[in-house]
PDB file of C-alpha atoms in Angstrom:
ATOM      1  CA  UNK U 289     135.035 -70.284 -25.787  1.00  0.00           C
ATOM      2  CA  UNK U 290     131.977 -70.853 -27.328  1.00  0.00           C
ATOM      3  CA  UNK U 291     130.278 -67.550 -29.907  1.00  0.00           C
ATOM      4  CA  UNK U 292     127.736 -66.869 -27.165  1.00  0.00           C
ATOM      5  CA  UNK U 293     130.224 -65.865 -24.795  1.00  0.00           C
ATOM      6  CA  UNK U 294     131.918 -64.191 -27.290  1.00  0.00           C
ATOM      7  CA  UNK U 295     128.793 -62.587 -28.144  1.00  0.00           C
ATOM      8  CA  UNK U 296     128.227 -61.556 -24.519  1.00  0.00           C
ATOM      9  CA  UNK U 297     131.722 -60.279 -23.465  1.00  0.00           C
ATOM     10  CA  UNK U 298     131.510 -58.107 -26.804  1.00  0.00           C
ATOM     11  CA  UNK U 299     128.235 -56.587 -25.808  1.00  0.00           C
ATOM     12  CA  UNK U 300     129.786 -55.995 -22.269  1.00  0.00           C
ATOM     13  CA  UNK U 301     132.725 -54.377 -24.152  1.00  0.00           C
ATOM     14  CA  UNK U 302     130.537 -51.612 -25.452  1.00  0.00           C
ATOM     15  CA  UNK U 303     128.827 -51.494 -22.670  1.00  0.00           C
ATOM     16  CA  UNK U 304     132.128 -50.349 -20.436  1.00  0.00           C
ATOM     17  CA  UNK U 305     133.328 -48.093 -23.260  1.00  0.00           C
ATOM     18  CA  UNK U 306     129.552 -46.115 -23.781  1.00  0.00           C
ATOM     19  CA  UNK U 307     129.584 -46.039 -20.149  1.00  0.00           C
ATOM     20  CA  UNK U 308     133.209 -44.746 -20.281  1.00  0.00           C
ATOM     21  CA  UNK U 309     131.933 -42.020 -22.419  1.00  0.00           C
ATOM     22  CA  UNK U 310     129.295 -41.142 -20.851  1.00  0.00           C
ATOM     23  CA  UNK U 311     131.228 -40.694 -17.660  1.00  0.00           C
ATOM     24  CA  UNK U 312     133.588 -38.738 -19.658  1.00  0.00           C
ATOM     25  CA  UNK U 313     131.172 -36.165 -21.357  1.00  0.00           C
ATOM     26  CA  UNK U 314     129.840 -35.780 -17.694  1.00  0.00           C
ATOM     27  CA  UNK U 315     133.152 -35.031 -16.249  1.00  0.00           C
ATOM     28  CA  UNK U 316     133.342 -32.224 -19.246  1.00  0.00           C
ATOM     29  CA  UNK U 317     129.890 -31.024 -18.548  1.00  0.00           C
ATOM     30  CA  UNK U 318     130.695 -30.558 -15.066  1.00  0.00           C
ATOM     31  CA  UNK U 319     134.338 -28.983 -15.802  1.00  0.00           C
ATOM     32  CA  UNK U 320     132.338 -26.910 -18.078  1.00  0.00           C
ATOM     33  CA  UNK U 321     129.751 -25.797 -15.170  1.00  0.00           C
ATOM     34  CA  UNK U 322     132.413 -25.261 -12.522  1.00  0.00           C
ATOM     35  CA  UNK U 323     134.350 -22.789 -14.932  1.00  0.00           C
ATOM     36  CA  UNK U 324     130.921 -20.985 -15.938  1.00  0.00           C
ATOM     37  CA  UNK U 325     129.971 -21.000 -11.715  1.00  0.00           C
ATOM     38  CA  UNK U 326     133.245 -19.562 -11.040  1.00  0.00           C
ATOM     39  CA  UNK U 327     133.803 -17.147 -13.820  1.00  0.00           C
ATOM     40  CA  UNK U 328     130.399 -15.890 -12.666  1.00  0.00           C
ATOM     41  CA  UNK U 329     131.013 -15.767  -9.225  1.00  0.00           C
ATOM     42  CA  UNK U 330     134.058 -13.379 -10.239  1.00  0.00           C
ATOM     43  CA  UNK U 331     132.226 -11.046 -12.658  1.00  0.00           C
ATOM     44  CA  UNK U 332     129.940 -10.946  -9.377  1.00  0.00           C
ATOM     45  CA  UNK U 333     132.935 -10.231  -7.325  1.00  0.00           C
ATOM     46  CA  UNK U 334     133.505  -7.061  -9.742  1.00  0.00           C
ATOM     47  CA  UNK U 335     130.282  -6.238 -10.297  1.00  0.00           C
ATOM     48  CA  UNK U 336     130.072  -5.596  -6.581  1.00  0.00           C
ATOM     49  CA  UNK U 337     133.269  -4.233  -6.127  1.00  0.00           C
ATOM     50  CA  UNK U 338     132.478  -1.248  -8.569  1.00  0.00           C
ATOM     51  CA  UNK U 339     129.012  -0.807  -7.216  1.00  0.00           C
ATOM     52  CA  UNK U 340     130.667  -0.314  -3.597  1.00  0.00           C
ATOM     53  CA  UNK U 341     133.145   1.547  -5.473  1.00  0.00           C
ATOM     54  CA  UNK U 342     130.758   3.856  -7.245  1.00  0.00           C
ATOM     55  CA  UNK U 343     128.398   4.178  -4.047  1.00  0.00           C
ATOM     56  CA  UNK U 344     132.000   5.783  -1.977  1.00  0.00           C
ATOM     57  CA  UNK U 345     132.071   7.485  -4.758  1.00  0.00           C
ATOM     58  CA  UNK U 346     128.911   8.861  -4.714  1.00  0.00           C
ATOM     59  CA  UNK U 347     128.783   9.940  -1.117  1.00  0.00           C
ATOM     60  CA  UNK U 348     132.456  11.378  -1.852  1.00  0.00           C
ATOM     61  CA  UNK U 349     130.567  14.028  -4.138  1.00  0.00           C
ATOM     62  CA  UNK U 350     127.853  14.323  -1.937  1.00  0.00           C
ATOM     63  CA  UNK U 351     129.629  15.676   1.137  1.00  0.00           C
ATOM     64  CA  UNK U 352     131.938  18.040  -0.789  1.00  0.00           C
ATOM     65  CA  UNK U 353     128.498  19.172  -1.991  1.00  0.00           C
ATOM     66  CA  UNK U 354     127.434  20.071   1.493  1.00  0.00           C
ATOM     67  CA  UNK U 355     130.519  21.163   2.493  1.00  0.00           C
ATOM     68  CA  UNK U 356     130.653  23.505  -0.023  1.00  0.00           C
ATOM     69  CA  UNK U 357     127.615  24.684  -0.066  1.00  0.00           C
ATOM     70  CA  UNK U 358     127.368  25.352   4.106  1.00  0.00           C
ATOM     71  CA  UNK U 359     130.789  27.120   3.103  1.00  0.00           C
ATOM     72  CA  UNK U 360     129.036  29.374   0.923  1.00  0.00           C
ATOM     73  CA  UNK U 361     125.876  30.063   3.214  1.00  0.00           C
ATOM     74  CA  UNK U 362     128.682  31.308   6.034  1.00  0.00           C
ATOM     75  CA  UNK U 363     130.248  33.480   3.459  1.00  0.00           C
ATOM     76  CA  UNK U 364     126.724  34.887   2.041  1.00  0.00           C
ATOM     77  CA  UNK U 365     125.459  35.681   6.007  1.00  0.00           C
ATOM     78  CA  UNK U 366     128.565  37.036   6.729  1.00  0.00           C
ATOM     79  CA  UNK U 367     128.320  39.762   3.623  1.00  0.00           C
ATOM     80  CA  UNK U 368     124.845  39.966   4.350  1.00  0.00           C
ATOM     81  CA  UNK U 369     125.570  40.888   8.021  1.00  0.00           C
ATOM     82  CA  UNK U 370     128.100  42.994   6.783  1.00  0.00           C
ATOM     83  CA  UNK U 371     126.112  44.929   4.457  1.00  0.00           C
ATOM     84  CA  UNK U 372     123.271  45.550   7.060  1.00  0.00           C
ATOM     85  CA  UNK U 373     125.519  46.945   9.324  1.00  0.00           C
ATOM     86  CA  UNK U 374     126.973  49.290   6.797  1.00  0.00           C
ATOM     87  CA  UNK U 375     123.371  50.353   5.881  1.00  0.00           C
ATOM     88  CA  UNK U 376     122.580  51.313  10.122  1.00  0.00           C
ATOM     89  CA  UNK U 377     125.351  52.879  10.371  1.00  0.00           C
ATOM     90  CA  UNK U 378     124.588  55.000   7.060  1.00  0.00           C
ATOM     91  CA  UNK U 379     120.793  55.529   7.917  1.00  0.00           C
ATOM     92  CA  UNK U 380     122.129  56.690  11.510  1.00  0.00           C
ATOM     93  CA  UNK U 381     124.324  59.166  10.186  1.00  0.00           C
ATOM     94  CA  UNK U 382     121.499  60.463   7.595  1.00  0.00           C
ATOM     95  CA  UNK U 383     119.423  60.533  10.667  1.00  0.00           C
ATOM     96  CA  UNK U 384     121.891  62.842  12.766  1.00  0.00           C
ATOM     97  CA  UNK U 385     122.298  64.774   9.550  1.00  0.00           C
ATOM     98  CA  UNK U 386     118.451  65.360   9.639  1.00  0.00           C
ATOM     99  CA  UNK U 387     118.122  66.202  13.122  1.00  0.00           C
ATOM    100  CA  UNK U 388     121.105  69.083  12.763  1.00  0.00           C
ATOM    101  CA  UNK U 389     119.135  70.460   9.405  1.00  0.00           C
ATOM    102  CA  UNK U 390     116.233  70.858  11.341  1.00  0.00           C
ATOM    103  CA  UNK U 391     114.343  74.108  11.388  1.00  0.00           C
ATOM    104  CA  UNK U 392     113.146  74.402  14.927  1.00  0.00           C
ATOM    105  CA  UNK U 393     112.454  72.702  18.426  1.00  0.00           C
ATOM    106  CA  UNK U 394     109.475  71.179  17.045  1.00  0.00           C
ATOM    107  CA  UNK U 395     111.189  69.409  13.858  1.00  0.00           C
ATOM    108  CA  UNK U 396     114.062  68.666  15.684  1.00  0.00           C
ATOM    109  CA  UNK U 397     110.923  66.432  17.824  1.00  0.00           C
ATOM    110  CA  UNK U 398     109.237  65.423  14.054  1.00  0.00           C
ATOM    111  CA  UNK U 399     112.634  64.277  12.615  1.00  0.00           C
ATOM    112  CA  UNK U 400     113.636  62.174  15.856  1.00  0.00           C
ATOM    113  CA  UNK U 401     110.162  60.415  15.577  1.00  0.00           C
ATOM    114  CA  UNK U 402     110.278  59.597  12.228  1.00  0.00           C
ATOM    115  CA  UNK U 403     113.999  58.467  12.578  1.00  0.00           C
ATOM    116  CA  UNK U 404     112.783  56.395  15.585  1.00  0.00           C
ATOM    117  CA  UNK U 405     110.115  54.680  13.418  1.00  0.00           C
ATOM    118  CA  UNK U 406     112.519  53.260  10.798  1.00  0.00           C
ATOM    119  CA  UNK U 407     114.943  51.488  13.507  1.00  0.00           C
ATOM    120  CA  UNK U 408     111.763  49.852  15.375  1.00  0.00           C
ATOM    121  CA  UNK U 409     108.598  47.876  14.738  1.00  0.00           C
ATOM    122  CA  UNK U 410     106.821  50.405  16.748  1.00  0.00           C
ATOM    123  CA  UNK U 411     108.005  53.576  17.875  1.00  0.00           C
ATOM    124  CA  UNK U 412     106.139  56.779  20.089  1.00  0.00           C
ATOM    125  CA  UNK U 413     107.617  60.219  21.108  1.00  0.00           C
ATOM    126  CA  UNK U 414     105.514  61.535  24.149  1.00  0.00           C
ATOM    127  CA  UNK U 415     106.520  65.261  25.649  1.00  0.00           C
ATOM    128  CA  UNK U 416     106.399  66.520  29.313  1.00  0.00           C
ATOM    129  CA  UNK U 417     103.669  68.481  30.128  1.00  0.00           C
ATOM    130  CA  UNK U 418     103.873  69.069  33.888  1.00  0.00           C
ATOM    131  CA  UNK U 419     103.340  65.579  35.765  1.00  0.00           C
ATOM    132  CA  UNK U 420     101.863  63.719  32.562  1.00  0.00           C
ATOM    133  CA  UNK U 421     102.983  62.839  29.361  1.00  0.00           C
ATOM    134  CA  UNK U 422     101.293  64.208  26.046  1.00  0.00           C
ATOM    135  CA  UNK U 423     101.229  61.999  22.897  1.00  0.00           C
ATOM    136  CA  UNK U 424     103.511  63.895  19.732  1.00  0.00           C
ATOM    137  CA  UNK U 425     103.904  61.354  16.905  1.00  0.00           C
ATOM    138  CA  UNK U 426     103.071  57.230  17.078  1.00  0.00           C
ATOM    139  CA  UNK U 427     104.324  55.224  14.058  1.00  0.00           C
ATOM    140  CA  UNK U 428     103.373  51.239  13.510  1.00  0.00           C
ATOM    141  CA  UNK U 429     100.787  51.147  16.124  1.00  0.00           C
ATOM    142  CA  UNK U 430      97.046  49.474  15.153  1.00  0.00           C
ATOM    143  CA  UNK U 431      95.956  53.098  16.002  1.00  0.00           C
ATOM    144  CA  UNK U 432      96.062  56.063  13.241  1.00  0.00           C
ATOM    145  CA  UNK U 433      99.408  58.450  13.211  1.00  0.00           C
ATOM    146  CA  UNK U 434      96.071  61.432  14.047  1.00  0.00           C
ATOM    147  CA  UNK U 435      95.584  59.547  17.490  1.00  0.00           C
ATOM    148  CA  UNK U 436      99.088  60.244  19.184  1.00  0.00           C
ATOM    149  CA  UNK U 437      97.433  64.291  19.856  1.00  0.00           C
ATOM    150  CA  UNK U 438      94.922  61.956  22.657  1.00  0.00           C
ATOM    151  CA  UNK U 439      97.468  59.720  24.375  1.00  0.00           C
ATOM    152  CA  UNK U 440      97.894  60.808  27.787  1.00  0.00           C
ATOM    153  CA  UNK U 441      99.827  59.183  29.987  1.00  0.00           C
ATOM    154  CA  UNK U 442      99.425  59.800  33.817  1.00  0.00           C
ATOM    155  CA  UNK U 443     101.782  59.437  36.465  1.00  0.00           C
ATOM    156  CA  UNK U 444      99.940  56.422  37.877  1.00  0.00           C
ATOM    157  CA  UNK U 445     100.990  54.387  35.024  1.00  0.00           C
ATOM    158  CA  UNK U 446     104.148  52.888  36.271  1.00  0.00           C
ATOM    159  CA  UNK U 447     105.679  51.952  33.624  1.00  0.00           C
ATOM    160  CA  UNK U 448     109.539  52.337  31.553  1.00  0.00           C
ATOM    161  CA  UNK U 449     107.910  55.966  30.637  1.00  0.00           C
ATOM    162  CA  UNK U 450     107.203  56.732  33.735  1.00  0.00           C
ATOM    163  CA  UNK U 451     110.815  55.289  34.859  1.00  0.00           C
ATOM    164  CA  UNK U 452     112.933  56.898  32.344  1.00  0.00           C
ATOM    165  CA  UNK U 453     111.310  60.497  33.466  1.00  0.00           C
ATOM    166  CA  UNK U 454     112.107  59.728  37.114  1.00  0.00           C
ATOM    167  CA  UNK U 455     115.558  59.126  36.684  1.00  0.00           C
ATOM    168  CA  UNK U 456     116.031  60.605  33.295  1.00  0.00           C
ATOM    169  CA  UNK U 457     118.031  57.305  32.031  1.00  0.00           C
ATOM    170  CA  UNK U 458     117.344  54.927  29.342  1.00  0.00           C
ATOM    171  CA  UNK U 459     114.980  51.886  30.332  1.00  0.00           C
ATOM    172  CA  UNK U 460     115.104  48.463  28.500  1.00  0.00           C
ATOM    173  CA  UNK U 461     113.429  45.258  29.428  1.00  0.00           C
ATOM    174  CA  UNK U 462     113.203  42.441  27.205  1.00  0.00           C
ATOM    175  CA  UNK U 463     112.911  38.152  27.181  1.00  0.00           C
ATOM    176  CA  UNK U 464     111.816  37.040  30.797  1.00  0.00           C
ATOM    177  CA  UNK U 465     112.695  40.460  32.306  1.00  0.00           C
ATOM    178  CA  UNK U 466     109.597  42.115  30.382  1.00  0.00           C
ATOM    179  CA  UNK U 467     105.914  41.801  31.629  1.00  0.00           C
ATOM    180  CA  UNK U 468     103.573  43.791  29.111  1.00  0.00           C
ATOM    181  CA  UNK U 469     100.808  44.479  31.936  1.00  0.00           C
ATOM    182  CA  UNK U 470     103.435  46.759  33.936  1.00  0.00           C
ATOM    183  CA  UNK U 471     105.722  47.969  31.437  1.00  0.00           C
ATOM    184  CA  UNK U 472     103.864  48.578  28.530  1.00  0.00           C
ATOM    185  CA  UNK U 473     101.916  51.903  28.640  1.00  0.00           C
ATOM    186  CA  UNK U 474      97.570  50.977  28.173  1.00  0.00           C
ATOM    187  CA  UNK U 475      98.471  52.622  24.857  1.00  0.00           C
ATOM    188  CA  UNK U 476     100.742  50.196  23.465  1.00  0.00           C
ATOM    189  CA  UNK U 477     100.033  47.343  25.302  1.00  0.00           C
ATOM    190  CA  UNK U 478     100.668  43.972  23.561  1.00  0.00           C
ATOM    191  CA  UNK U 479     101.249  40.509  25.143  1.00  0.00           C
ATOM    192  CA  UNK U 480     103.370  39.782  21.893  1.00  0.00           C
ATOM    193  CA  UNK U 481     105.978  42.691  22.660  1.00  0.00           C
ATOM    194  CA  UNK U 482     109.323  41.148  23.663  1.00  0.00           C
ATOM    195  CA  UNK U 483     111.652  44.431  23.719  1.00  0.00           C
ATOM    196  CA  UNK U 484     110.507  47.238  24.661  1.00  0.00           C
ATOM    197  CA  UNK U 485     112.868  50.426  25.653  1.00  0.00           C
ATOM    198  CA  UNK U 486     112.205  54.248  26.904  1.00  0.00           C
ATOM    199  CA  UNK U 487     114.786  56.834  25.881  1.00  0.00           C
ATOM    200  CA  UNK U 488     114.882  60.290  27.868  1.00  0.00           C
ATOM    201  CA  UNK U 489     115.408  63.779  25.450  1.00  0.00           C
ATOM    202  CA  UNK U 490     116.838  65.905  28.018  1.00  0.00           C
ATOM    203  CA  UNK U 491     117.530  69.903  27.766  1.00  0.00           C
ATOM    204  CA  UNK U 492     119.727  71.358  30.689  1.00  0.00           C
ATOM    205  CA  UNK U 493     119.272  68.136  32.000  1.00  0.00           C
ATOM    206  CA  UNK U 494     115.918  68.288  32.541  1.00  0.00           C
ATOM    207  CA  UNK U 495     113.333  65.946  30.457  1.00  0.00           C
ATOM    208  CA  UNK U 496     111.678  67.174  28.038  1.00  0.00           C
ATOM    209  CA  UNK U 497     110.164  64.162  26.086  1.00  0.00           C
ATOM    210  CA  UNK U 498     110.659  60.263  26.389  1.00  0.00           C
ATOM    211  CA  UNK U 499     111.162  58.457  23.490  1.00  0.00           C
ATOM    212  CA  UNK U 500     109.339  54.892  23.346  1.00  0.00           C
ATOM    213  CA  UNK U 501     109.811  51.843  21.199  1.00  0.00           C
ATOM    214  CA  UNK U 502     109.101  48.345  21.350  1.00  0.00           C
ATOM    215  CA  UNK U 503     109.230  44.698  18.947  1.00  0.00           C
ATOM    216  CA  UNK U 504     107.946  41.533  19.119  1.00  0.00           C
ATOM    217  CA  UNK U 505     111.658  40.188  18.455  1.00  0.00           C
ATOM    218  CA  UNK U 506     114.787  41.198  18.275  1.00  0.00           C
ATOM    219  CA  UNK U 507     116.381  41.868  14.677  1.00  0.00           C
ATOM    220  CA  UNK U 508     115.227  39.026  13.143  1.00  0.00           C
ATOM    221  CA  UNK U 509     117.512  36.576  14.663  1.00  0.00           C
ATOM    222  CA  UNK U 510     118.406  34.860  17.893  1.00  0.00           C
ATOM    223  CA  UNK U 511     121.077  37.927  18.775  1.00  0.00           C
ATOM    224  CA  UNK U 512     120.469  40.676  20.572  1.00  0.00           C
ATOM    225  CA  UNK U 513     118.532  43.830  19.782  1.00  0.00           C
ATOM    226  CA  UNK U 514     120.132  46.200  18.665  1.00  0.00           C
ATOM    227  CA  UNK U 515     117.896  49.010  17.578  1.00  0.00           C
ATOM    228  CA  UNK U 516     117.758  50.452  21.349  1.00  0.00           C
ATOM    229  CA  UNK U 517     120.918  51.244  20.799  1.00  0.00           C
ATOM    230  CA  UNK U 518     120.676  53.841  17.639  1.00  0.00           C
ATOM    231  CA  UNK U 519     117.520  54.975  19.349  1.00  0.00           C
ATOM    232  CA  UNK U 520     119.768  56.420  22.448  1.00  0.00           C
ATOM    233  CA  UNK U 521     122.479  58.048  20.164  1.00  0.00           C
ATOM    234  CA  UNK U 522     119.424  59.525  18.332  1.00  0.00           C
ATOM    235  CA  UNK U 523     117.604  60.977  21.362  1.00  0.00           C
ATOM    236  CA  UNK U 524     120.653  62.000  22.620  1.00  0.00           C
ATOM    237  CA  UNK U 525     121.650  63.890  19.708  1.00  0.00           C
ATOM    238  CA  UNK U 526     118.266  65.141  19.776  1.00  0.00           C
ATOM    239  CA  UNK U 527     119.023  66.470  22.899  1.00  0.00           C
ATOM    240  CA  UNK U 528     121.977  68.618  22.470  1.00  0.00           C
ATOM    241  CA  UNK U 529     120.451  69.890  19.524  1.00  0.00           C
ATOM    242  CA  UNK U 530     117.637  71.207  21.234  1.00  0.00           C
ATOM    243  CA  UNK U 531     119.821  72.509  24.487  1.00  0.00           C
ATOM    244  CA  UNK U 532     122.398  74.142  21.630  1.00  0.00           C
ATOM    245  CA  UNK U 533     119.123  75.791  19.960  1.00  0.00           C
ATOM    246  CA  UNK U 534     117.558  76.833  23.551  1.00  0.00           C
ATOM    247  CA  UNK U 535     121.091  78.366  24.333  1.00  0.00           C
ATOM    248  CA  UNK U 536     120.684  79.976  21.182  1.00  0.00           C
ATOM    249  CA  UNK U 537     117.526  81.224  21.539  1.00  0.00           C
ATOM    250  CA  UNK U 538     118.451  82.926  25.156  1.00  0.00           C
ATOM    251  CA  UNK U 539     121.613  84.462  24.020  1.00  0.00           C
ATOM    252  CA  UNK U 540     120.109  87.500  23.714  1.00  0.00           C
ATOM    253  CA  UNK U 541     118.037  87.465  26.344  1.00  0.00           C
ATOM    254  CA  UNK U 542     118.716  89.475  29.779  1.00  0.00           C
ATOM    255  CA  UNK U 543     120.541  87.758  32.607  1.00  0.00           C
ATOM    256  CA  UNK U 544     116.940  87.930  34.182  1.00  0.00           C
ATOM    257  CA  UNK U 545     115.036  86.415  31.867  1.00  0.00           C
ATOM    258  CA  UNK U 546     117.523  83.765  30.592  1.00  0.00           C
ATOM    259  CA  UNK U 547     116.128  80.825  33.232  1.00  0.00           C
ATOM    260  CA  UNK U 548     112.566  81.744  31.650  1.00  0.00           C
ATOM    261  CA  UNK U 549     113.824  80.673  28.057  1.00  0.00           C
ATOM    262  CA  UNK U 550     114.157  77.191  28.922  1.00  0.00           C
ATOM    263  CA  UNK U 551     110.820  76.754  30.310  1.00  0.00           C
ATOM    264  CA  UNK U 552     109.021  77.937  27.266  1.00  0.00           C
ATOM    265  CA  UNK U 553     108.585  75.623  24.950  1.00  0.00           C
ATOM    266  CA  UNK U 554     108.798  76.478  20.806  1.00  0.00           C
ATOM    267  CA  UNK U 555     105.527  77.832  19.510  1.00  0.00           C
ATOM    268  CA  UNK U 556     104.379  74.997  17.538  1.00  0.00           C
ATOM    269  CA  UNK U 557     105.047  72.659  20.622  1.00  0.00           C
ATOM    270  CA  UNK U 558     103.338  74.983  22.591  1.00  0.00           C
ATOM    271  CA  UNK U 559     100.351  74.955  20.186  1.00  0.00           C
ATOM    272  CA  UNK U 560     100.372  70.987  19.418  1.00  0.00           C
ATOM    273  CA  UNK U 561     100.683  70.436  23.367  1.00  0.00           C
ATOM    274  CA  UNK U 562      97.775  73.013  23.760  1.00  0.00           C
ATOM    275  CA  UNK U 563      95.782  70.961  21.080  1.00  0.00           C
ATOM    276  CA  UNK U 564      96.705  67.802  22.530  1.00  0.00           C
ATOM    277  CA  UNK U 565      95.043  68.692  26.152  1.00  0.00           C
ATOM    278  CA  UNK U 566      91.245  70.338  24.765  1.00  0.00           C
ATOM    279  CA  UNK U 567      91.262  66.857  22.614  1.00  0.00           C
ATOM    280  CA  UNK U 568      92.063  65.060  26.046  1.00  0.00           C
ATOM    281  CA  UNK U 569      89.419  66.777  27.615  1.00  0.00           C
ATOM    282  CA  UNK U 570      86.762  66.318  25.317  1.00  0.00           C
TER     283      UNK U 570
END
C-alpha cells in the first residue's frame, strides 16, 4: 500500500473516532437533559401536589371558620332573644306594679298610657264619653302629647275603636288583613302602619276607654308581634283595678245610690273630659 493511502485511511481513522466522540458527548448531553427534564417534571409533580395540598387545606380552615362562626351567631341570637324576653316580662310586671300603686281612677288611666307607650311605636288611650270617644294621652304620634285633649272620635268612624267599643273585645289587624283608610282612626292615619290593635278597659263590664296602638312592623323581625299581647294583660289589669277601686268607692254608699257610683267618673276624669269637649268645640 502505497503512503498516500496510508495517509488517507489514517485521516479517515480520526475522522471515525472524533466523530465517535462527538456522538458520544451528545449521547451524555442528552442523558444529561433527559435526567434534568425529568427531575424537573417531578419537583413539578410536588410542587403541585403541595399547592393542591395547601389550597384543601386552606378551604379546610375556611369552612370551620364559617361554621364556627354561624355557630356562634345562633348562640348570640338565642341569648339575645333570651334576654329580651326576660326584660318584657320584667317591664310588664313593673308595669302591673305601677298600675296597683296608683293613686286614683285617673292615674290608674296615666300609668296604663304611659305603660302602653313603651311596648309600641305609637300608642293612644281614648275614654267614653257617651257615643264618642275623647282623646286622654297620645305618645309617638307627629302630633304634640298637648293635642290628645282635641281628638274626638265619632261614631261614624268605623274603625278597630269603634269595633272594640261595640263588642268590648280586643281588635287586631295586621299584614294583608290591615287597610289604613278604614281601620286607622283620621287621627293616626298612616299608610306605613302594618299592626295596628284596639284594647277595651272595661268596668262592670261596661267600656270605659279603648286603648289604641299601632307599628310599622312587627318587633323588629320577620315573627310575629308581640306587643298586642302585653298591651291586653295591661288594659286588662287596668280594668280590674279600676272596677276593684269603683267597688271601693261605693262600699259605703246606700243600696240606692250604689248603681250611680259607677256612672260617675273620678274628678280629674271628669274635669280632663270636661276640658277635652270646650277645646272640641272651639
Amino acid at each position: 500500500m502505497c503512503s498516500s493511502d496510508l495517509n488517507v485511511r489514517s485521516k479517515l481513522d480520526v475522522a471515525v473516532r472524533g466523530a465517535d466522540g462527538d456522538r458520544a458527548e451528545l449521547a451524555a448531553v442528552r442523558a444529561e437533559l433527559q435526567a434534568a427534564l425529568d427531575q424537573s417534571r417531578e419537583a413539578a409533580v410536588h410542587f403541585e401536589g403541595n399547592k393542591v395540598r395547601d389550597l384543601e387545606e386552606r378551604l379546610a380552615q375556611i369552612q370551620a371558620e364559617h361554621s364556627r362562626a354561624i355557630a356562634e351567631a345562633m348562640a348570640r341570637a338565642r341569648t339575645s332573644s333570651h334576654e329580651s324576653e326576660v326584660e318584657a316580662v320584667a317591664r310588664l310586671r313593673a308595669a302591673i306594679r305601677s298600675l296597683d300603686d296608683a293613686g286614683s281612677l285617673s292615674e290608674v288611666l296615666d300609668r296604663l298610657a304611659e305603660h302602653a307607650a313603651s311596648e309600641a311605636e305609637r300608642a293612644a288611650l281614648l275614654v267614653v264619653r257617651g257615643q264618642r270617644l275623647a282623646g286622654w294621652h297620645l305618645s309617638g304620634f307627629a302630633q304634640a302629647p298637648s293635642v290628645a285633649r282635641t281628638v274626638d272620635v265619632v261614631p261614624s268612624e268605623a274603625t278597630l275603636l269603634q269595633r272594640a267599643c261595640e263588642t268590648g273585645g280586643v281588635v287586631y289587624e295586621d299584614g294583608d288583613m290591615l287597610d289604613p283608610e278604614t281601620a286607622i282612626p283620621t287621627f293616626a292615619r298612616d299608610l306605613r302602619v302594618r299592626h295596628a290593635v284596639a284594647v277595651p278597659v272595661t268596668v262592670g263590664g261596661e267600656v270605659v276607654a279603648v286603648l289604641y296602638a299601632d307599628a310599622t312592623r312587627a318587633d323588629g323581625n320577620d315573627g310575629p308581634a308581640t306587643w298586642p299581647a302585653a298591651l291586653e294583660m295591661l288594659a286588662a289589669h287596668a280594668s280590674r283595678n279600676l272596677e276593684a277601686r269603683t267597688l271601693q268607692r261605693a262600699v259605703g254608699l246606700a243600696p240606692s245610690t250604689r248603681a250611680a257610683a259607677f256612672a260617675t267618673p273620678d274628678p280629674v276624669v271628669a274635669a280632663r273630659v270636661a276640658t277635652h269637649d270646650a277645646e272640641v268645640r272651639h
